[in-house]
Amino acid sequence: MVRFFSWLVGAGFVGALLFALVSSISGLITEPPQPTVTEEFHKEPKPLSLASDGPFGKYDNQQLQRGFQVYKEVCAACHSIDLVHFRDLEGIGYNKAEVKAIADQWVIEQPTINPDTGEASTRKNLPSDPFPRPFANDVAARAANNNALPPDLSLIVKAREGGAAYIHSILTGYEKPDPEIAKKYPDFEVLEGLHYNPYFPSLAIAMAQQINSDGQVQYVDGTKPTIDQMSTDVTAFLVWTAEPKLEARHAAGMAAVIFLLIFCFLTWGAYKNVWRNVEH
């Protein structure tokens, strides 16, 4: 009797699950879900090709230096790169004297404590210092940016789906809202303080277009500073901040592959030598 009731309860449970499943499938067929405005008008990142792409990729130091110049003149006013030190710039082709000059002339000085008074103070940056933050804390950052907190850019390429292509698309993707949005979704609006960008997941981003005109940055090497060129260069620089040891990793990986190939060949040779006199 107990076994019968146990079977009955189990059958009822399975039946309820099947009924719920069939009802759900039937509902999806008769009334398929309608796409939301963000699903319909959001765009995937545009393809971007950088010298560092692929297993044999290497950084273009000239491009990285241009990207650093864009970061310095455009992005550094709001965005930090906490994980990068001034001395790390030697990795993109600057010599020690140039790094020292960059650190010494950096607009934001290093926060410190006055040893004589014990009060908060600042001092000139040293090559061993990390790049100082543009704001004292998150509260100050929000107060200066309409309550939006500018993210640190050290690992932004790794932290965003789409990586470098996404960052480049965001920088170059500002435009007026698609007229079709107003027709299909009359309730949609870009709130005050936000800016339409179809590459951003919500279509509206707090950051205004920062790289907004050709010639905004005058490159030292004479490269024509178009919006796309500046956006590509600063994206390449952010790829480097996220993975400064990329070239060493690629070299180590290639050495490992070559070692394994040689090892496999020697193993095969040893096998043939040991079993050469054994009849099959």
Short mmCIF file of C-alpha atoms in Angstrom, two decimals:
data_model
loop_
_atom_site.label_atom_id
_atom_site.label_comp_id
_atom_site.label_asym_id
_atom_site.label_seq_id
_atom_site.Cartn_x
_atom_site.Cartn_y
_atom_site.Cartn_z
CA MET A 1 0.00 0.00 0.00
CA VAL A 2 2.80 2.43 0.89
CA ARG A 3 4.57 1.62 -2.36
CA PHE A 4 1.38 2.28 -4.32
CA PHE A 5 0.90 5.72 -2.75
CA SER A 6 4.58 6.54 -3.32
CA TRP A 7 4.19 5.64 -6.98
CA LEU A 8 1.00 7.70 -7.19
CA VAL A 9 2.67 10.78 -5.66
CA GLY A 10 5.64 10.41 -8.01
CA ALA A 11 3.39 10.05 -11.03
CA GLY A 12 1.46 13.14 -9.99
CA PHE A 13 4.66 15.12 -9.60
CA VAL A 14 5.92 14.06 -13.04
CA GLY A 15 2.51 14.83 -14.53
CA ALA A 16 2.56 18.34 -13.06
CA LEU A 17 6.01 18.94 -14.51
CA LEU A 18 4.94 17.71 -17.95
CA PHE A 19 1.82 19.87 -17.83
CA ALA A 20 3.88 22.94 -16.93
CA LEU A 21 6.37 22.17 -19.71
CA VAL A 22 3.67 21.68 -22.34
CA SER A 23 1.90 24.87 -21.21
CA SER A 24 5.11 26.87 -21.46
CA ILE A 25 5.93 25.55 -24.93
CA SER A 26 2.35 26.14 -26.08
CA GLY A 27 2.50 29.72 -24.77
CA LEU A 28 5.77 30.38 -26.58
CA ILE A 29 4.28 29.08 -29.84
CA THR A 30 1.00 31.00 -29.66
CA GLU A 31 2.51 34.17 -28.17
CA PRO A 32 6.24 34.31 -28.91
CA PRO A 33 8.18 36.83 -26.78
CA GLN A 34 8.64 40.20 -28.43
CA PRO A 35 12.15 41.69 -28.62
CA THR A 36 12.89 44.63 -26.36
CA VAL A 37 14.22 47.91 -27.67
CA THR A 38 17.72 47.09 -26.46
CA GLU A 39 17.65 43.64 -28.08
CA GLU A 40 16.43 44.99 -31.40
CA PHE A 41 18.61 48.08 -31.75
CA HIS A 42 21.75 47.06 -29.89
CA LYS A 43 24.69 46.52 -32.27
CA GLU A 44 27.52 44.05 -31.96
CA PRO A 45 31.06 45.54 -31.86
CA LYS A 46 32.63 46.43 -35.18
CA PRO A 47 35.62 44.26 -36.18
CA LEU A 48 38.95 45.70 -35.11
CA SER A 49 42.40 44.55 -36.21
CA LEU A 50 45.43 45.28 -34.02
CA ALA A 51 49.07 44.26 -34.33
CA SER A 52 48.75 42.36 -31.04
CA ASP A 53 46.00 40.04 -32.34
CA GLY A 54 46.58 36.32 -32.79
CA PRO A 55 49.12 33.87 -31.35
CA PHE A 56 52.00 35.64 -33.10
CA GLY A 57 50.81 39.16 -32.28
CA LYS A 58 53.27 41.83 -31.17
CA TYR A 59 52.70 45.33 -29.92
CA ASP A 60 53.31 48.30 -32.19
CA ASN A 61 55.17 50.63 -29.81
CA GLN A 62 54.60 53.64 -32.03
CA GLN A 63 50.86 53.03 -31.91
CA LEU A 64 50.96 52.44 -28.15
CA GLN A 65 52.74 55.75 -27.64
CA ARG A 66 50.07 57.50 -29.71
CA GLY A 67 47.42 55.73 -27.64
CA PHE A 68 49.12 56.87 -24.44
CA GLN A 69 49.06 60.43 -25.77
CA VAL A 70 45.30 60.15 -26.36
CA TYR A 71 44.81 58.73 -22.88
CA LYS A 72 46.89 61.52 -21.37
CA GLU A 73 45.15 64.36 -23.21
CA VAL A 74 41.58 63.03 -23.36
CA CYS A 75 40.88 60.14 -20.97
CA ALA A 76 43.06 60.87 -17.92
CA ALA A 77 40.83 63.72 -16.78
CA CYS A 78 38.21 61.18 -15.66
CA HIS A 79 39.61 57.64 -15.92
CA SER A 80 42.39 56.10 -13.83
CA ILE A 81 44.80 53.30 -14.72
CA ASP A 82 45.57 52.16 -11.17
CA LEU A 83 47.57 49.07 -12.12
CA VAL A 84 50.04 50.92 -14.34
CA HIS A 85 53.19 52.62 -13.04
CA PHE A 86 55.11 55.34 -14.87
CA ARG A 87 58.13 53.05 -15.19
CA ASP A 88 55.97 50.55 -17.08
CA LEU A 89 56.04 52.97 -20.02
CA GLU A 90 59.53 51.68 -20.78
CA GLY A 91 57.69 48.63 -22.10
CA ILE A 92 56.21 50.68 -24.97
CA GLY A 93 59.48 52.25 -26.06
CA TYR A 94 60.12 55.21 -23.76
CA ASN A 95 63.59 55.46 -22.26
CA LYS A 96 64.28 56.15 -18.57
CA ALA A 97 64.80 59.90 -19.12
CA GLU A 98 61.51 60.22 -21.00
CA VAL A 99 59.65 58.25 -18.33
CA LYS A 100 61.11 60.47 -15.63
CA ALA A 101 60.03 63.58 -17.54
CA ILE A 102 56.50 62.21 -18.07
CA ALA A 103 56.15 61.43 -14.36
CA ASP A 104 57.53 64.81 -13.29
CA GLN A 105 55.27 66.76 -15.66
CA TRP A 106 52.07 64.78 -15.02
CA VAL A 107 49.23 67.17 -14.26
CA ILE A 108 48.02 65.31 -11.16
CA GLU A 109 50.61 65.01 -8.42
CA GLN A 110 51.06 62.05 -6.10
CA PRO A 111 49.06 62.26 -2.84
CA THR A 112 51.19 62.08 0.28
CA ILE A 113 51.45 63.31 3.87
CA ASN A 114 53.48 66.34 4.84
CA PRO A 115 56.00 64.95 7.37
CA ASP A 116 56.25 68.31 9.14
CA THR A 117 52.54 68.97 9.66
CA GLY A 118 50.97 65.53 9.22
CA GLU A 119 48.46 67.04 6.80
CA ALA A 120 47.52 65.67 3.39
CA SER A 121 49.75 67.04 0.66
CA THR A 122 51.09 66.22 -2.81
CA ARG A 123 54.48 65.73 -4.41
CA LYS A 124 55.90 65.29 -7.88
CA ASN A 125 55.44 61.84 -9.37
CA LEU A 126 58.36 59.41 -9.58
CA PRO A 127 58.84 56.66 -12.19
CA SER A 128 58.13 54.10 -9.47
CA ASP A 129 54.71 55.62 -8.70
CA PRO A 130 51.42 54.37 -10.14
CA PHE A 131 49.49 56.83 -12.26
CA PRO A 132 47.57 59.01 -9.78
CA ARG A 133 43.78 58.94 -9.80
CA PRO A 134 42.01 61.98 -11.25
CA PHE A 135 39.68 62.13 -8.22
CA ALA A 136 40.36 61.76 -4.52
CA ASN A 137 37.65 59.10 -4.10
CA ASP A 138 34.49 57.67 -5.69
CA VAL A 139 32.29 60.34 -4.10
CA ALA A 140 34.30 63.10 -5.74
CA ALA A 141 34.30 61.20 -9.04
CA ARG A 142 30.50 60.87 -9.01
CA ALA A 143 30.04 64.51 -8.03
CA ALA A 144 32.05 65.59 -11.07
CA ASN A 145 30.32 63.23 -13.51
CA ASN A 146 26.58 63.60 -12.91
CA ASN A 147 26.64 60.73 -10.39
CA ALA A 148 28.30 58.35 -12.88
CA LEU A 149 31.49 56.63 -11.74
CA PRO A 150 34.14 56.50 -14.49
CA PRO A 151 35.63 52.98 -14.44
CA ASP A 152 39.32 52.32 -14.04
CA LEU A 153 40.77 51.48 -17.46
CA SER A 154 43.66 49.23 -16.42
CA LEU A 155 41.80 46.01 -17.24
CA ILE A 156 38.80 47.41 -19.11
CA VAL A 157 39.59 45.41 -22.27
CA LYS A 158 39.50 42.17 -20.26
CA ALA A 159 36.47 43.23 -18.23
CA ARG A 160 34.12 43.92 -21.15
CA GLU A 161 32.63 41.32 -23.48
CA GLY A 162 33.95 42.03 -26.93
CA GLY A 163 37.27 43.30 -25.60
CA ALA A 164 39.14 45.78 -27.78
CA ALA A 165 36.47 45.79 -30.50
CA TYR A 166 33.84 46.78 -27.94
CA ILE A 167 35.94 49.65 -26.55
CA HIS A 168 36.67 50.97 -30.06
CA SER A 169 33.00 50.68 -31.06
CA ILE A 170 31.87 52.58 -27.97
CA LEU A 171 34.33 55.40 -28.66
CA THR A 172 33.26 55.75 -32.30
CA GLY A 173 29.60 54.71 -32.01
CA TYR A 174 27.86 57.87 -30.81
CA GLU A 175 24.98 58.89 -33.06
CA LYS A 176 21.43 60.18 -33.03
CA PRO A 177 18.76 57.65 -31.98
CA ASP A 178 17.41 55.53 -34.82
CA PRO A 179 14.06 57.06 -35.99
CA GLU A 180 12.56 53.56 -36.00
CA ILE A 181 12.87 53.46 -32.21
CA ALA A 182 10.31 56.25 -31.78
CA LYS A 183 7.91 54.45 -34.13
CA LYS A 184 8.15 51.03 -32.52
CA TYR A 185 8.85 52.04 -28.91
CA PRO A 186 7.27 55.44 -28.22
CA ASP A 187 8.04 55.11 -24.51
CA PHE A 188 11.80 54.88 -25.09
CA GLU A 189 13.80 58.02 -24.40
CA VAL A 190 17.40 58.90 -23.71
CA LEU A 191 17.30 60.47 -20.27
CA GLU A 192 18.96 63.77 -19.54
CA GLY A 193 22.65 63.31 -18.88
CA LEU A 194 22.86 60.17 -21.03
CA HIS A 195 23.96 59.79 -24.64
CA TYR A 196 22.72 57.41 -27.32
CA ASN A 197 25.22 54.75 -28.33
CA PRO A 198 23.89 51.55 -29.96
CA TYR A 199 27.01 49.59 -28.97
CA PHE A 200 26.30 50.12 -25.26
CA PRO A 201 24.02 47.37 -23.84
CA SER A 202 21.32 49.81 -22.66
CA LEU A 203 21.72 52.08 -25.73
CA ALA A 204 22.32 55.07 -23.43
CA ILE A 205 25.70 55.77 -21.84
CA ALA A 206 26.65 58.39 -19.25
CA MET A 207 29.95 59.28 -20.92
CA ALA A 208 29.65 61.89 -23.63
CA GLN A 209 31.67 61.40 -26.80
CA GLN A 210 35.18 62.32 -25.73
CA ILE A 211 37.04 61.73 -29.00
CA ASN A 212 34.74 63.93 -31.04
CA SER A 213 36.72 65.70 -33.76
CA ASP A 214 39.61 65.09 -36.12
CA GLY A 215 42.82 66.74 -34.96
CA GLN A 216 41.76 66.72 -31.31
CA VAL A 217 45.21 65.33 -30.42
CA GLN A 218 48.27 66.42 -32.38
CA TYR A 219 50.42 63.33 -32.76
CA VAL A 220 54.13 63.77 -32.26
CA ASP A 221 54.95 61.27 -35.04
CA GLY A 222 52.85 63.11 -37.62
CA THR A 223 50.11 60.46 -37.97
CA LYS A 224 46.80 61.97 -39.15
CA PRO A 225 44.64 62.16 -35.99
CA THR A 226 41.20 61.17 -37.24
CA ILE A 227 38.51 60.10 -34.79
CA ASP A 228 38.90 56.48 -35.86
CA GLN A 229 42.71 56.62 -35.66
CA MET A 230 42.73 58.14 -32.17
CA SER A 231 40.09 55.64 -30.97
CA THR A 232 42.07 52.73 -32.41
CA ASP A 233 45.33 53.95 -30.86
CA VAL A 234 43.93 54.44 -27.37
CA THR A 235 42.23 51.03 -27.61
CA ALA A 236 45.58 49.46 -28.48
CA PHE A 237 47.10 51.22 -25.46
CA LEU A 238 44.37 49.79 -23.20
CA VAL A 239 45.04 46.31 -24.60
CA TRP A 240 48.62 46.81 -23.43
CA THR A 241 47.61 48.05 -19.95
CA ALA A 242 45.48 44.91 -19.56
CA GLU A 243 48.23 42.56 -20.71
CA PRO A 244 51.68 44.18 -20.78
CA LYS A 245 53.41 40.76 -20.89
CA LEU A 246 51.53 39.57 -23.97
CA GLU A 247 54.65 39.28 -26.14
CA ALA A 248 56.49 37.28 -23.47
CA ARG A 249 53.46 34.98 -23.12
CA HIS A 250 53.33 34.41 -26.87
CA ALA A 251 57.08 33.67 -26.95
CA ALA A 252 56.78 31.23 -24.03
CA GLY A 253 53.84 29.50 -25.69
CA MET A 254 55.72 29.11 -28.95
CA ALA A 255 58.77 27.73 -27.13
CA ALA A 256 56.52 25.22 -25.34
CA VAL A 257 54.97 24.07 -28.62
CA ILE A 258 58.40 23.63 -30.22
CA PHE A 259 59.63 21.69 -27.17
CA LEU A 260 56.61 19.37 -27.29
CA LEU A 261 57.13 18.72 -31.00
CA ILE A 262 60.79 17.83 -30.43
CA PHE A 263 59.85 15.69 -27.41
CA CYS A 264 57.24 13.80 -29.44
CA PHE A 265 59.78 13.16 -32.21
CA LEU A 266 62.38 11.86 -29.71
CA THR A 267 59.77 9.69 -28.02
CA TRP A 268 58.76 8.21 -31.37
CA GLY A 269 62.43 7.59 -32.21
CA ALA A 270 63.03 5.90 -28.85
CA TYR A 271 59.98 3.71 -29.35
CA LYS A 272 61.16 2.60 -32.79
CA ASN A 273 64.67 1.90 -31.45
CA VAL A 274 63.49 -0.20 -28.47
CA TRP A 275 61.06 -2.32 -30.48
CA ARG A 276 63.05 -2.55 -33.74
CA ASN A 277 63.95 -6.26 -33.27
CA VAL A 278 60.55 -7.38 -32.04
CA GLU A 279 58.56 -9.29 -34.62
CA HIS A 280 54.90 -8.57 -34.90
#
